Coordinates of C-alpha atoms in Angstrom, one line a residue:
M1251 CA 0.0 0.0 0.0
V1252 CA 1.6 3.2 -1.2
Q1253 CA -0.4 6.4 -0.4
S1254 CA 0.3 8.2 2.8
H1255 CA -2.5 9.1 5.1
K1256 CA -3.4 12.8 5.3
D1257 CA -5.0 14.4 8.4
S1258 CA -7.9 15.8 6.4
A1259 CA -11.7 15.4 6.5
N1260 CA -11.4 14.2 2.9
Y1261 CA -10.0 10.9 4.3
L1262 CA -11.9 8.3 6.3
I1263 CA -11.6 9.4 9.9
V1264 CA -9.1 11.5 11.7
L1265 CA -9.0 10.9 15.5
A1266 CA -6.2 13.4 16.1
D1267 CA -4.4 12.3 19.3
K1268 CA -7.5 11.5 21.4
P1269 CA -8.2 7.9 22.5
A1270 CA -11.2 6.4 20.6
L1271 CA -13.1 6.1 23.9
K1272 CA -13.3 9.9 24.1
V1273 CA -14.3 10.7 20.6
A1274 CA -17.9 9.5 20.4
A1275 CA -19.7 10.6 17.2
L1276 CA -16.5 12.2 15.7
A1277 CA -16.9 10.0 12.6
C1278 CA -20.3 11.6 11.9
A1279 CA -18.9 15.1 12.7
L1280 CA -16.1 14.6 10.1
L1281 CA -18.1 12.6 7.5
P1282 CA -21.8 13.0 6.6
C1283 CA -23.8 10.1 8.0
T1284 CA -25.5 9.3 4.7
M1285 CA -26.6 5.7 4.2
S1286 CA -25.6 4.2 0.9
A1287 CA -24.7 0.9 -0.8
A1288 CA -22.4 0.3 -3.8
T1289 CA -24.2 -0.4 -7.1
S1290 CA -22.0 -1.7 -9.9
L1291 CA -23.0 -1.8 -13.6
A1292 CA -20.9 -4.9 -14.1
P1293 CA -20.9 -6.5 -17.6
T1294 CA -22.7 -9.7 -18.3
P1295 CA -20.5 -12.8 -17.8
P1296 CA -19.3 -14.5 -21.1
S1297 CA -21.4 -17.3 -22.4
V1298 CA -18.6 -19.8 -21.8
L1299 CA -19.2 -19.4 -18.0
A1300 CA -23.0 -20.0 -18.3
P1301 CA -22.8 -23.7 -17.4
Y1302 CA -21.0 -22.8 -14.2
I1303 CA -23.6 -20.3 -13.0
V1304 CA -26.4 -22.1 -11.1
D1305 CA -29.2 -20.1 -9.5
G1306 CA -27.1 -17.0 -9.7
E1307 CA -24.1 -18.6 -8.0
F1308 CA -20.8 -19.5 -9.6
R1309 CA -19.5 -23.0 -9.2
P1310 CA -16.1 -23.7 -10.7
G1311 CA -16.8 -27.4 -11.3
D1312 CA -14.3 -29.1 -13.5
Y1313 CA -12.4 -25.8 -14.2
Y1314 CA -12.7 -26.5 -18.0
W1315 CA -13.3 -22.8 -18.5
L1316 CA -9.6 -22.4 -17.7
R1317 CA -8.5 -24.6 -20.6
G1318 CA -7.5 -21.7 -22.7
M1319 CA -4.6 -20.7 -20.3
F1320 CA -2.9 -24.1 -20.7
E1321 CA -0.7 -25.3 -23.4
G1322 CA -2.3 -27.3 -26.2
A1323 CA -5.6 -25.2 -26.1
T1324 CA -7.5 -24.7 -29.3
P1325 CA -7.9 -21.2 -30.8
K1326 CA -11.5 -21.2 -29.5
Q1327 CA -10.5 -22.2 -26.0
I1328 CA -7.8 -19.4 -26.0
A1329 CA -10.3 -16.9 -27.2
D1330 CA -12.9 -18.0 -24.6
Y1331 CA -10.3 -17.5 -21.8
R1332 CA -9.3 -14.1 -23.1
E1333 CA -12.9 -13.1 -23.1
I1334 CA -13.2 -14.2 -19.5
E1335 CA -10.1 -12.1 -18.6
A1336 CA -11.4 -9.1 -20.4
W1337 CA -14.8 -9.4 -18.7
R1338 CA -13.1 -9.7 -15.3
G1339 CA -11.1 -6.6 -16.0
A1340 CA -14.2 -4.6 -17.0
C1341 CA -16.1 -5.9 -14.1
F1342 CA -13.4 -4.8 -11.6
R1343 CA -13.1 -1.3 -13.1
S1344 CA -16.9 -1.0 -12.9
D1345 CA -16.9 -2.1 -9.3
V1346 CA -14.2 0.3 -8.2
A1347 CA -15.7 3.2 -10.0
A1348 CA -19.1 2.6 -8.4
V1349 CA -17.6 2.2 -4.9
R1350 CA -15.4 5.2 -5.3
A1351 CA -18.3 7.4 -6.4
E1352 CA -20.5 6.2 -3.5
L1353 CA -17.8 6.8 -0.9
K1354 CA -17.5 10.3 -2.3
D1355 CA -21.2 10.7 -1.8
V1356 CA -20.8 10.0 1.9
G1357 CA -17.8 12.3 2.2
V1358 CA -14.9 9.9 1.8
I1359 CA -12.3 10.5 -0.9
A1360 CA -10.5 7.2 -1.4
G1361 CA -6.8 7.1 -2.5
P1362 CA -5.4 4.6 -5.1
E1363 CA -5.3 1.8 -2.5
L1364 CA -9.0 1.3 -3.3
D1365 CA -7.9 -0.2 -6.6
R1366 CA -6.9 -3.3 -4.6
M1367 CA -10.3 -3.9 -3.0
P1368 CA -12.2 -7.1 -3.6
Y1369 CA -14.7 -7.3 -6.4
A1370 CA -18.0 -5.8 -5.4
T1371 CA -19.8 -8.1 -8.0
V1372 CA -19.8 -11.5 -6.4
I1373 CA -19.6 -13.6 -9.6
C1374 CA -16.6 -11.6 -10.8
G1375 CA -14.8 -12.2 -7.6
Q1376 CA -15.6 -15.8 -7.6
V1377 CA -14.2 -16.3 -11.2
A1378 CA -11.1 -14.4 -10.1
S1379 CA -10.5 -17.0 -7.3
L1380 CA -8.1 -19.3 -9.2
P1381 CA -5.7 -22.0 -8.0
E1382 CA -2.2 -20.6 -7.5
R1383 CA 0.9 -21.5 -9.4
L1384 CA -0.7 -23.4 -12.2
D1385 CA 1.6 -25.3 -14.5
A1386 CA 0.5 -24.2 -18.0
A1387 CA 2.1 -27.3 -19.5
D1388 CA 0.1 -29.8 -17.5
W1389 CA -3.6 -29.6 -18.2
S1390 CA -4.1 -33.4 -17.8
G1391 CA -2.4 -33.4 -14.4
F1392 CA -4.4 -30.4 -13.3
S1393 CA -7.7 -32.0 -14.4
R1394 CA -6.8 -35.2 -12.6
D1395 CA -6.1 -33.3 -9.4
V1396 CA -9.4 -31.4 -9.7
A1397 CA -11.2 -34.8 -9.9
I1398 CA -9.3 -36.1 -6.9
T1399 CA -9.9 -33.0 -4.8
R1400 CA -13.6 -32.5 -5.7
P1401 CA -15.0 -35.0 -3.1
T1402 CA -13.0 -33.3 -0.3
I1403 CA -14.3 -29.9 -1.5
D1404 CA -17.9 -31.0 -1.7
G1405 CA -17.8 -32.7 1.7
F1406 CA -16.3 -29.7 3.4
L1407 CA -18.8 -27.3 1.9
D1408 CA -21.7 -29.6 2.7
A1409 CA -20.6 -29.7 6.3
V1410 CA -20.4 -25.9 6.4
R1411 CA -23.9 -25.5 4.9
L1412 CA -25.3 -28.1 7.3
S1413 CA -23.9 -26.2 10.3
G1414 CA -25.3 -23.0 9.0
N1415 CA -28.8 -24.5 8.4
I1416 CA -28.8 -25.8 12.0
G1417 CA -27.6 -22.5 13.5
L1418 CA -30.1 -20.4 11.5
A1419 CA -33.1 -22.5 12.4
D1420 CA -34.3 -19.6 14.5
S1421 CA -33.2 -16.8 12.2
D1422 CA -35.6 -14.2 13.7
D1423 CA -33.5 -14.1 16.8
F1424 CA -30.8 -11.6 16.0
G1425 CA -28.1 -12.8 18.5
P1426 CA -28.1 -16.5 17.6
A1427 CA -28.3 -15.6 13.9
L1428 CA -25.2 -13.4 14.2
I1429 CA -23.3 -16.3 15.9
A1430 CA -24.5 -18.9 13.3
R1431 CA -23.4 -16.7 10.4
A1432 CA -20.0 -16.1 12.0
L1433 CA -19.6 -19.8 12.5
E1434 CA -19.9 -20.4 8.8
D1435 CA -17.5 -17.5 8.1
Q1436 CA -14.9 -18.9 10.4
T1437 CA -15.2 -22.5 9.3
L1438 CA -14.7 -21.4 5.7
R1439 CA -11.7 -19.3 6.7
A1440 CA -10.3 -22.2 8.8
G1441 CA -10.5 -24.3 5.6
L1442 CA -8.4 -21.7 3.8
A1443 CA -5.8 -21.7 6.6
W1444 CA -5.7 -25.5 6.7
S1445 CA -5.1 -25.7 3.0
A1446 CA -2.2 -23.3 3.3
N1447 CA -0.6 -25.0 6.3
P1448 CA -2.2 -28.3 7.3
D1449 CA 0.6 -29.1 9.8
A1450 CA -0.7 -26.2 12.0
F1451 CA -4.0 -28.1 12.5
K1452 CA -3.3 -31.0 14.9
G1453 CA -5.5 -34.1 14.3
T1454 CA -6.5 -33.3 10.8
R1455 CA -5.5 -35.0 7.6
G1456 CA -3.1 -33.2 5.3
D1457 CA -2.7 -35.8 2.6
L1458 CA -3.5 -33.6 -0.4
S1459 CA -0.7 -32.6 -2.7
S1460 CA 0.4 -29.0 -3.0
R1461 CA -1.6 -28.5 -6.2
Q1462 CA -4.6 -30.3 -4.8
R1463 CA -4.6 -28.0 -1.8
S1464 CA -4.4 -25.1 -4.1
I1465 CA -7.5 -26.3 -5.9
F1466 CA -9.2 -26.8 -2.6
R1467 CA -8.2 -23.3 -1.5
A1468 CA -9.6 -21.8 -4.7
A1469 CA -12.9 -23.6 -4.4
I1470 CA -13.3 -22.5 -0.7
S1471 CA -12.4 -18.9 -1.8
V1472 CA -15.3 -19.1 -4.3
A1473 CA -17.7 -20.2 -1.5
L1474 CA -16.3 -17.7 0.9
T1475 CA -16.8 -14.8 -1.6
Q1476 CA -20.5 -15.8 -1.9
K1477 CA -20.9 -16.2 1.9
D1478 CA -19.3 -12.8 2.6
H1479 CA -21.6 -11.1 0.2
E1480 CA -24.6 -12.9 1.7
N1481 CA -23.6 -12.0 5.2
T1482 CA -23.0 -8.4 4.3
G1483 CA -26.4 -8.1 2.6
W1484 CA -28.1 -9.7 5.6
L1485 CA -26.3 -7.6 8.2
K1486 CA -27.1 -4.4 6.2
Q1487 CA -30.8 -5.3 6.3
Q1488 CA -30.7 -6.1 10.0
V1489 CA -28.8 -2.9 10.9
A1490 CA -31.3 -0.8 8.8
K1491 CA -34.2 -2.2 11.0
R1492 CA -32.5 -2.6 14.4
G1493 CA -29.5 -0.3 14.5
W1494 CA -26.0 -1.6 15.3
P1495 CA -26.2 -4.6 17.7
K1496 CA -25.4 -3.6 21.2
K1497 CA -23.9 -6.0 23.8
S1498 CA -26.9 -5.3 26.1
E1499 CA -29.3 -6.4 23.4
V1500 CA -27.7 -9.4 21.7
G1501 CA -25.0 -10.4 24.2
R1502 CA -21.3 -10.0 24.1
L1503 CA -20.5 -12.9 21.8
A1504 CA -23.1 -12.0 19.2
A1505 CA -22.0 -8.3 19.3
K1506 CA -18.4 -9.6 18.6
M1507 CA -19.7 -11.6 15.7
A1508 CA -21.5 -8.6 14.2
W1509 CA -18.1 -6.9 14.2
L1510 CA -16.5 -10.0 12.5
L1511 CA -19.1 -10.0 9.7
V1512 CA -18.6 -6.3 8.9
Q1513 CA -14.8 -6.7 9.2
H1514 CA -15.2 -9.2 6.3
A1515 CA -17.5 -6.9 4.3
D1516 CA -14.4 -5.7 2.3
A1517 CA -16.3 -5.7 -1.0
D1518 CA -18.6 -3.0 0.4
P1519 CA -16.5 -0.3 1.9
V1520 CA -19.5 2.1 2.0
F1521 CA -21.3 -0.3 4.5
Q1522 CA -18.1 -0.6 6.5
V1523 CA -17.9 3.2 6.8
R1524 CA -21.5 3.3 7.8
A1525 CA -21.0 0.6 10.4
L1526 CA -18.0 2.4 11.8
R1527 CA -20.0 5.6 12.3
L1528 CA -22.7 3.6 14.1
M1529 CA -20.3 1.8 16.3
E1530 CA -18.2 4.8 17.4
P1531 CA -20.7 6.5 19.8
L1532 CA -21.4 3.0 21.3
V1533 CA -17.8 2.6 22.4
A1534 CA -18.0 5.2 25.1
N1535 CA -20.9 3.5 26.9
G1536 CA -19.4 0.0 26.6
E1537 CA -22.0 -1.3 24.1
V1538 CA -19.3 -1.9 21.5
E1539 CA -15.7 -3.0 22.3
G1540 CA -13.1 -0.3 21.6
S1541 CA -10.9 -3.0 20.1
D1542 CA -13.6 -3.9 17.6
F1543 CA -13.8 -0.3 16.6
A1544 CA -10.0 -0.1 16.2
F1545 CA -9.9 -3.2 14.0
L1546 CA -12.5 -1.9 11.6
L1547 CA -11.0 1.5 11.5
D1548 CA -7.6 0.1 10.5
R1549 CA -9.2 -2.1 7.9
I1550 CA -10.9 0.8 6.2
M1551 CA -8.0 3.3 6.6
L1552 CA -5.6 0.9 4.8
K1553 CA -8.1 0.4 2.0
I1554 CA -8.7 4.2 1.6
S1555 CA -5.6 6.0 2.7
S1556 CA -2.8 3.3 3.0
K1557 CA -2.0 3.7 6.7
Q1558 CA -3.6 2.2 9.8
R1559 CA -3.8 3.7 13.3
Y1560 CA -3.7 0.7 15.7
G1561 CA -1.5 -1.9 14.0
T1562 CA -4.2 -4.5 13.9
Q1563 CA -3.5 -5.6 10.3
L1564 CA -0.4 -7.6 9.8
E1565 CA 1.6 -9.0 6.9
C1566 CA 4.3 -11.6 6.5
T1567 CA 7.4 -10.1 4.9
N1568 CA 10.6 -12.1 4.5
G1569 CA 9.5 -14.6 7.2
R1570 CA 8.6 -11.9 9.7
L1571 CA 5.1 -10.8 10.7
E1572 CA 4.9 -7.1 10.8
P1573 CA 2.1 -4.5 10.8
L1574 CA 1.1 -2.9 7.5
P1575 CA 2.0 0.8 7.3
L1576 CA 1.3 2.8 10.4
Q1577 CA 0.0 6.4 10.7
D1578 CA 2.4 7.2 13.6
I1579 CA 4.4 4.3 15.0
N1580 CA 5.3 6.4 18.1
E1581 CA 1.7 6.6 19.1
V1582 CA 0.7 3.0 18.5
A1583 CA 1.3 1.7 22.0
S1584 CA -0.8 4.4 23.7
R1585 CA -3.6 4.1 21.1
R1586 CA -3.7 0.3 21.6
R1587 CA -4.0 0.6 25.3
A1588 CA -6.8 3.2 25.0
V1589 CA -9.0 0.7 23.2
G1590 CA -8.1 -2.4 25.2
L1591 CA -5.6 -4.0 22.7
N1592 CA -2.5 -5.7 24.0
D1593 CA 1.1 -4.8 23.3
L1594 CA 1.9 -4.9 19.5
D1595 CA 4.8 -7.4 20.0
A1596 CA 2.6 -9.7 22.0
Y1597 CA -0.1 -9.4 19.4
K1598 CA 2.3 -10.3 16.6
A1599 CA 3.5 -13.3 18.5
E1600 CA 0.0 -14.4 19.3
T1601 CA -1.1 -14.1 15.6
L1602 CA 2.1 -15.8 14.3
K1603 CA 1.2 -18.8 16.5
A1604 CA -2.4 -18.8 15.3
I1605 CA -1.5 -18.9 11.6
G1606 CA 1.3 -21.5 12.1
G1607 CA 4.2 -19.3 10.8
C1608 CA 4.9 -16.9 8.0
E1609 CA 6.2 -19.3 5.4
T1610 CA 2.8 -20.0 3.9
E1611 CA 0.5 -17.3 5.0
P1612 CA 0.9 -13.9 3.2
S1613 CA -1.1 -11.7 5.5
A1614 CA -3.0 -11.9 8.7
S1615 CA -5.2 -10.1 11.3
K1616 CA -6.8 -11.5 14.3
D1617 CA -10.3 -12.0 12.9

């Protein structure tokens, strides 16, 4: 992330040197509290993807739509894949333009870092979730590994759906519904973490090859993209009706899970800004954890202005886990204490242990 943060009301939120606990409603003072939601005019998916879109959801299936990127492809297969690539590019540009415009409508001028946001259009983001480090010379080997991995993928996703269906049996109860949705979120993310480093998960099988784990990871990413969008849409509707969930209303655990869901609403920065504004005045009276506010603030600041305030977002660099760029490193310790976060070095050690090391995990945050 390259753009430096400027202490200006044109950027997301400026808390000066005051602890977050003493700045209730400052977000709304700096930024108009308009409610908005990103709307992209994304282009229609290419016809070659039609067999993989079922009831509006993308399912990567046999990955034959990738044939054109491998050696030995026919001219038609190559042309089809180039059409997919062109569509994805157009989709992303449309998404970013829509989000940038709607952020501006609510008083937020985003820097170039927004160009790294996830796709706002769910199918575009799903198609972009590809297995890593594909060998373009080995289509037959790749296809064989897809077939071998498919039962593991399907079994895992069936288990996630089953747990979600059980947890959401009483979906009218806000607190349990928040917890159930967060369980699905975390199970899918645990699957991603396992595929990156199965040795970090004691008592689990890690007998897939590196390429098979890459295929598993891509398929779980597709499902997670869908789930994040569903959870974001659901939470937006609930917040519009009920307001931001308070600990006194839904319980401490469910309130934490609400934060988790909005933390993962990266494809909708407008909603994240809205949620941050709603959460801020609730920090002072203990209805929202100051640490939750800090995590979300850092998440959005990095996306919009390239620097974070509390050091909650970490990245593995040359085998070391370090915070992404900080607004003022000399103030980080006091800021973290003010919102109930532990020492930065202790947080790094804790996170490093949780992700199983920096060799396989490119970035991390405690969420």
